[in-house]
Amino acid sequence: MARILVTGGAGFIGSHVVEHLVAAGHEVGVLDDLSTGHRRNVPPGVPLFVCDIRDAALREVFEAFRPEVVAHHAAQMSVRVSIQEPHRDAETNIEGSINLLECAREFGTTKVIYASTGGALYGEPRYLPCDEQHPVEPLSHYGISKHTVEHYLQLYKFLYGLDFTVLRYPNVYGPRQDPEGEAGVVAIFSGLMLEGQPITIYGDGEQERDFVAVADVARANVLALDRGSGAIVNLGSNHGASVHQIAAGLAKATGYDLPPVYKPARLGEVYRIFLTNQLAQELLGWQPTIGLEDGLAEVIAWIRAGRPAPGDAAG
Ligand SMILES: NC(=O)c1ccc[n+]([C@@H]2O[C@H](COP(=O)([O-])OP(=O)(O)OC[C@H]3O[C@@H](n4cnc5c(N)ncnc54)[C@H](O)[C@@H]3O)[C@@H](O)[C@H]2O)c1
């Protein structure tokens, strides 16, 4: 059993990581500034430290909780915001992470598991599926800031022996997702379809992403507690799904039949990408287990069960 601090643990992916770690018997704490996360996402019995990773007060959290492992999910996670506010993106994602690594070093944390991105870091792929050797050519400030932290992790391992595993996430989707995130299309379409509203597709709809269910991604974090030392690992499915396929899958699950509205493609977005999982299989014993149809059905079921509105007062 380990004592694990999940930064961003009140957010979409982080909260699922928390649940999986608790279920595996670990002692878990959450650190989150609640900027996009919600108090309601933190399970009862798990301490929540409301703190900005950029803040000097982070040191006090480390002093109190003394995590052996940090699963680092706190980030400015929107490609769009990063292009509009590049300073804010870098301050949170890079400087906040340096602050975190300095605390980890000072208080004897032994490992950091880092939620990186496969979808926003390789640029427009030269070959598919992208493996970890693919050149890093981000098309957004977000892709640069997320990748930069991988270098710091390698440096802190080299200088101070602080171990790490970098998990390069695909487009993660599932219950509790905020429509703003990298795979926000699932959250946006499913909400609109259930309300009978028209959906908007940016670009021609044939653009492809690698959609992996959040429970699979959370499971990889548990596996990385004692595997994947010093490794950078894609969490891909080896396959892409187009925006049209996602829309069709959700339409089938919801009985929706309105035609989509098309608008021009947005800046900073890759056209077609999916990632390998061969290294993840070798090092972590991980591959995705939840198919798209089941994963999308789970999102619809969650919304139908009454997902809390963003900014819910209980939040
Ligand atoms: N959603 C995806 O498909 C995807 C893909 C690749 C990588 N990621 C990465 O996974 C992580 C989680 O993303 P998510 O989609 O769950 O987004 P999210 O916004 O739900 O989670 C991020 C959490 O971090 C918190 N946070 C933000 N800034 C903070 C700060 N300065 N100090 C403390 N807490 C802060 C937010 O309140 C939120 O709870 C991020 O690091 C993101 O870059 C996500």
Coordinates of C-alpha atoms and ligand atoms in Angstrom, one line a residue:
M1 CA 0.0 0.0 0.0
A2 CA 1.3 3.5 -0.9
R3 CA 0.4 7.0 0.1
I4 CA -0.5 8.8 -3.2
L5 CA -1.3 12.4 -3.9
V6 CA -3.5 12.8 -7.1
T7 CA -3.1 16.4 -8.4
G8 CA -6.2 17.4 -10.4
G9 CA -8.0 14.6 -8.5
A10 CA -11.3 16.6 -8.5
G11 CA -11.3 16.7 -12.3
F12 CA -12.5 14.2 -14.9
I13 CA -9.6 11.7 -15.3
G14 CA -8.0 12.4 -11.9
S15 CA -11.2 11.5 -10.0
H16 CA -11.4 8.1 -11.8
V17 CA -7.7 7.6 -10.9
V18 CA -8.6 8.3 -7.3
E19 CA -11.4 5.7 -7.3
H20 CA -9.2 3.0 -8.8
L21 CA -6.3 3.7 -6.3
V22 CA -8.7 3.6 -3.4
A23 CA -10.2 0.4 -4.7
A24 CA -6.7 -1.1 -4.9
G25 CA -6.3 -0.4 -1.2
H26 CA -4.0 2.7 -1.3
E27 CA -4.1 5.8 0.9
V28 CA -5.1 8.6 -1.4
G29 CA -5.2 12.4 -1.1
V30 CA -6.4 14.9 -3.7
L31 CA -4.8 18.3 -4.5
D32 CA -6.9 20.5 -6.7
D33 CA -7.6 24.3 -7.1
L34 CA -11.2 23.4 -8.2
S35 CA -10.7 25.7 -11.3
T36 CA -12.4 23.1 -13.5
G37 CA -12.7 20.2 -11.0
H38 CA -15.5 19.8 -8.5
R39 CA -15.5 18.9 -4.8
R40 CA -18.4 16.4 -5.5
N41 CA -15.9 14.3 -7.7
V42 CA -13.8 13.5 -4.6
P43 CA -15.0 10.3 -2.9
P44 CA -16.0 10.5 0.8
G45 CA -13.1 9.8 3.1
V46 CA -10.4 11.1 0.7
P47 CA -8.8 14.3 1.9
L48 CA -9.0 17.3 -0.5
F49 CA -6.3 19.9 -0.3
V50 CA -7.6 23.0 -2.2
C51 CA -4.4 24.5 -3.5
D52 CA -3.0 25.8 -6.8
I53 CA 0.1 23.9 -7.9
R54 CA 1.8 27.2 -8.7
D55 CA 1.3 28.4 -5.1
A56 CA 4.0 28.4 -2.4
A57 CA 1.4 26.7 -0.1
L58 CA 1.9 23.5 -2.1
R59 CA 4.9 22.9 0.2
E60 CA 2.5 22.8 3.2
V61 CA 0.4 20.1 1.6
F62 CA 3.5 18.0 1.0
E63 CA 4.6 18.6 4.6
A64 CA 1.2 17.4 5.9
F65 CA 0.5 14.5 3.5
R66 CA 4.1 13.4 2.6
P67 CA 3.1 11.5 -0.5
E68 CA 5.3 8.5 -1.6
V69 CA 3.8 8.8 -5.1
V70 CA 2.3 11.7 -7.0
A71 CA -0.1 11.1 -9.9
H72 CA 0.1 14.4 -11.6
H73 CA -3.1 15.4 -13.4
A74 CA -3.6 19.1 -12.5
A75 CA -3.2 21.1 -15.7
Q76 CA -4.7 23.7 -17.9
M77 CA -6.1 21.1 -20.3
S78 CA -7.7 23.1 -23.1
V79 CA -5.9 23.4 -26.5
R80 CA -8.1 26.4 -27.3
V81 CA -7.3 28.2 -24.0
S82 CA -3.6 27.6 -24.5
I83 CA -3.7 29.3 -27.9
Q84 CA -5.7 32.3 -26.5
E85 CA -3.7 32.5 -23.2
P86 CA -0.2 31.0 -23.7
H87 CA 1.2 32.6 -20.6
R88 CA -1.5 31.1 -18.4
D89 CA -1.0 27.7 -20.0
A90 CA 2.8 27.7 -19.4
E91 CA 2.4 29.1 -15.9
T92 CA 0.1 26.3 -14.9
N93 CA 1.5 23.4 -16.9
I94 CA 5.2 24.1 -16.7
E95 CA 5.8 26.3 -13.7
G96 CA 3.2 24.6 -11.6
S97 CA 4.8 21.3 -12.4
I98 CA 8.3 22.6 -11.5
N99 CA 6.8 23.7 -8.1
L100 CA 5.4 20.2 -7.7
L101 CA 8.7 18.5 -8.6
E102 CA 10.6 20.7 -6.1
C103 CA 8.2 19.7 -3.3
A104 CA 8.5 16.0 -4.3
R105 CA 12.2 16.2 -4.1
E106 CA 12.2 18.0 -0.8
F107 CA 9.7 15.7 0.9
G108 CA 11.1 12.4 -0.3
T109 CA 8.4 11.4 -2.9
T110 CA 9.8 8.4 -4.8
K111 CA 7.8 8.5 -8.0
V112 CA 5.7 10.8 -10.2
I113 CA 3.2 9.4 -12.6
Y114 CA 2.5 12.1 -15.2
A115 CA -0.6 12.5 -17.3
S116 CA 0.9 13.6 -20.6
T117 CA -0.7 13.8 -24.0
G118 CA -0.3 11.6 -27.1
G119 CA -3.0 13.4 -29.0
A120 CA -1.5 16.9 -28.8
L121 CA 2.2 16.3 -28.9
Y122 CA 3.2 14.4 -32.1
G123 CA 1.7 17.0 -34.4
E124 CA 0.2 15.8 -37.7
P125 CA 1.6 12.2 -37.7
R126 CA 4.2 11.1 -40.3
Y127 CA 3.0 7.5 -39.8
L128 CA 0.2 5.7 -37.9
P129 CA -0.3 4.5 -35.3
C130 CA 2.2 6.9 -33.6
D131 CA 4.7 5.1 -31.3
E132 CA 6.8 6.8 -28.7
Q133 CA 9.7 7.3 -31.2
H134 CA 7.6 9.5 -33.4
P135 CA 9.0 13.1 -33.6
V136 CA 7.5 15.6 -31.2
E137 CA 6.0 18.4 -33.2
P138 CA 3.1 20.0 -31.2
L139 CA 0.6 22.2 -33.0
S140 CA -0.5 24.1 -29.9
H141 CA 1.0 25.8 -26.8
Y142 CA -0.7 23.1 -24.8
G143 CA 1.2 20.3 -26.6
I144 CA 4.5 22.1 -25.9
S145 CA 3.7 22.8 -22.2
K146 CA 2.7 19.2 -21.6
H147 CA 5.7 17.8 -23.3
T148 CA 8.1 20.2 -21.6
V149 CA 7.3 18.6 -18.2
E150 CA 8.5 15.2 -19.6
H151 CA 12.0 16.7 -19.9
Y152 CA 11.8 18.0 -16.3
L153 CA 10.9 14.5 -15.1
Q154 CA 13.9 13.0 -16.9
L155 CA 16.1 15.7 -15.3
Y156 CA 14.8 15.1 -11.8
K157 CA 15.4 11.4 -12.1
F158 CA 18.9 12.1 -13.4
L159 CA 19.7 14.7 -10.7
Y160 CA 17.8 13.4 -7.7
G161 CA 16.7 9.9 -8.4
L162 CA 13.0 10.8 -8.4
D163 CA 11.4 8.1 -10.5
F164 CA 8.7 8.7 -13.0
T165 CA 6.4 7.1 -15.6
V166 CA 5.0 9.3 -18.3
L167 CA 1.6 8.1 -19.6
R168 CA 0.8 9.8 -22.9
Y169 CA -3.0 9.7 -23.0
P170 CA -5.1 9.4 -26.1
N171 CA -8.5 11.1 -26.3
V172 CA -10.0 10.0 -23.0
Y173 CA -13.8 10.0 -22.6
G174 CA -16.3 8.9 -20.0
P175 CA -18.5 9.9 -17.2
R176 CA -17.7 13.3 -15.5
Q177 CA -16.0 14.6 -18.6
D178 CA -16.0 18.4 -19.1
P179 CA -16.9 19.3 -22.7
E180 CA -13.7 21.6 -22.8
G181 CA -11.2 18.7 -22.7
E182 CA -9.3 17.0 -25.4
A183 CA -12.0 14.4 -26.1
G184 CA -14.7 16.8 -25.3
V185 CA -16.6 15.9 -28.5
V186 CA -18.2 12.9 -26.7
A187 CA -19.4 15.0 -23.8
I188 CA -20.7 17.7 -26.1
F189 CA -22.4 15.5 -28.6
S190 CA -24.1 13.3 -26.1
G191 CA -25.5 16.2 -24.1
L192 CA -26.8 17.9 -27.2
M193 CA -28.3 14.7 -28.6
L194 CA -30.2 13.9 -25.4
E195 CA -31.6 17.5 -25.5
G196 CA -32.6 17.1 -29.2
Q197 CA -30.3 20.0 -30.2
P198 CA -28.3 20.1 -33.4
I199 CA -24.6 19.1 -33.2
T200 CA -21.8 21.1 -34.8
I201 CA -18.9 19.4 -36.6
Y202 CA -15.7 21.4 -37.1
G203 CA -14.0 20.3 -40.3
D204 CA -15.3 17.5 -42.6
G205 CA -16.1 15.1 -39.8
E206 CA -13.6 12.5 -41.1
Q207 CA -10.8 13.6 -38.8
E208 CA -9.8 10.7 -36.5
R209 CA -8.8 10.5 -32.9
D210 CA -7.9 7.6 -30.6
F211 CA -10.8 7.3 -28.1
V212 CA -10.0 5.3 -24.9
A213 CA -12.4 5.0 -22.0
V214 CA -11.4 6.7 -18.7
A215 CA -11.6 3.5 -16.7
D216 CA -8.9 2.0 -18.9
V217 CA -6.7 5.0 -18.4
A218 CA -7.2 5.1 -14.6
R219 CA -6.2 1.4 -14.5
A220 CA -2.9 2.3 -16.2
N221 CA -2.1 4.7 -13.4
V222 CA -2.5 1.8 -10.8
L223 CA -0.2 -0.4 -12.9
A224 CA 2.4 2.3 -13.2
L225 CA 2.8 2.5 -9.4
D226 CA 5.4 -0.2 -9.5
R227 CA 6.1 -0.7 -13.2
G228 CA 7.3 1.4 -16.1
S229 CA 10.2 3.0 -14.2
G230 CA 11.7 5.9 -16.2
A231 CA 9.5 5.1 -19.2
I232 CA 7.4 7.2 -21.6
V233 CA 4.4 5.2 -22.7
N234 CA 1.5 5.7 -25.1
L235 CA -1.9 4.6 -23.9
G236 CA -3.4 4.1 -27.3
S237 CA -5.8 1.6 -28.8
N238 CA -3.9 1.3 -32.2
H239 CA -7.1 2.5 -33.9
G240 CA -8.7 5.8 -34.8
A241 CA -12.4 6.7 -34.8
S242 CA -13.7 9.6 -36.8
V243 CA -16.0 12.3 -35.5
H244 CA -18.7 10.9 -37.8
Q245 CA -18.3 7.5 -36.2
I246 CA -18.6 9.0 -32.7
A247 CA -21.7 11.0 -33.8
A248 CA -23.2 7.8 -35.4
G249 CA -22.4 5.7 -32.3
L250 CA -24.0 8.3 -30.0
A251 CA -27.0 8.8 -32.3
K252 CA -27.7 5.1 -32.2
A253 CA -27.5 5.0 -28.4
T254 CA -29.8 8.0 -28.0
G255 CA -32.2 7.6 -31.0
Y256 CA -31.0 11.0 -32.4
D257 CA -31.6 11.8 -36.1
L258 CA -30.9 15.5 -36.8
P259 CA -28.2 16.3 -39.5
P260 CA -25.0 17.9 -38.2
V261 CA -24.1 21.6 -38.8
Y262 CA -20.6 21.9 -40.3
K263 CA -18.1 24.7 -39.5
P264 CA -14.5 25.3 -40.4
A265 CA -11.8 23.2 -38.6
R266 CA -10.2 24.9 -35.6
L267 CA -6.7 26.0 -35.1
G268 CA -4.2 23.7 -33.3
E269 CA -6.1 20.5 -34.0
V270 CA -4.5 17.5 -35.6
Y271 CA -6.5 15.8 -38.5
R272 CA -5.8 12.2 -37.9
I273 CA -4.1 10.5 -35.0
F274 CA -4.0 7.3 -33.1
L275 CA -1.4 5.7 -30.8
T276 CA 0.2 2.4 -30.2
N277 CA 0.0 0.3 -27.0
Q278 CA 2.8 -2.2 -27.6
L279 CA 5.1 -0.6 -25.1
A280 CA 2.3 -0.2 -22.6
Q281 CA 1.7 -4.0 -22.9
E282 CA 5.3 -4.8 -22.5
L283 CA 6.1 -2.5 -19.6
L284 CA 2.8 -2.1 -17.7
G285 CA 0.8 -5.2 -18.9
W286 CA -1.8 -2.7 -20.1
Q287 CA -4.1 -2.5 -23.1
P288 CA -7.6 -1.0 -23.4
T289 CA -10.5 -3.4 -22.6
I290 CA -13.6 -1.2 -23.1
G291 CA -14.9 -0.9 -26.7
L292 CA -16.3 2.3 -28.1
E293 CA -19.9 1.1 -28.2
D294 CA -19.8 0.1 -24.5
G295 CA -17.9 3.2 -23.5
L296 CA -20.3 5.6 -25.3
A297 CA -23.3 3.7 -23.8
E298 CA -21.8 4.4 -20.3
V299 CA -21.6 8.1 -21.0
I300 CA -25.2 8.2 -22.2
A301 CA -26.3 6.3 -19.1
W302 CA -24.4 8.7 -16.8
I303 CA -26.0 11.7 -18.4
R304 CA -29.5 10.1 -18.3
A305 CA -28.9 9.4 -14.6
G306 CA -28.7 13.2 -14.1
R307 CA -25.1 14.4 -14.5
P308 CA -24.6 17.5 -12.4
A309 CA -24.6 20.7 -14.5
P310 CA -21.2 22.4 -14.8
G311 CA -20.8 24.8 -11.9
D312 CA -23.4 23.0 -9.9
A313 CA -23.8 24.6 -6.5
A314 CA -22.7 21.3 -4.9
G315 CA -19.5 21.7 -6.9
Ligands
LIG1 N1 -9.1 14.5 -21.4 C1 -8.2 14.0 -22.2 O1 -8.5 13.4 -23.3 C2 -6.7 14.2 -22.0 C3 -5.8 13.8 -23.0 C4 -4.4 13.9 -22.7 C5 -4.0 14.4 -21.5 N2 -4.9 14.8 -20.6 C6 -4.3 15.3 -19.3 O2 -5.0 14.6 -18.2 C7 -5.1 15.5 -17.1 C8 -6.5 15.6 -16.6 O3 -7.3 16.2 -17.6 P1 -8.9 16.2 -17.6 O4 -9.4 16.0 -19.0 O5 -9.3 15.3 -16.5 O6 -9.2 17.7 -17.2 P2 -9.9 18.4 -15.9 O7 -9.9 19.8 -16.2 O8 -11.1 17.7 -15.6 O9 -8.8 18.0 -14.8 C9 -7.8 18.9 -14.4 C10 -7.9 19.2 -12.9 O10 -6.8 20.0 -12.5 C11 -7.3 21.0 -11.7 N3 -6.3 22.2 -11.9 C12 -6.2 23.0 -13.0 N4 -5.3 23.9 -12.7 C13 -4.8 23.7 -11.5 C14 -3.8 24.3 -10.7 N5 -3.1 25.4 -11.1 N6 -3.6 23.8 -9.4 C15 -4.3 22.8 -9.0 N7 -5.2 22.1 -9.7 C16 -5.5 22.6 -10.9 C17 -8.7 21.3 -12.2 O11 -9.5 22.0 -11.2 C18 -9.2 19.9 -12.6 O12 -9.8 19.3 -11.4 C19 -4.5 16.8 -17.6 O13 -3.1 16.9 -17.1 C20 -4.6 16.8 -19.1 O14 -3.6 17.5 -19.7 C21 -6.2 14.7 -20.8

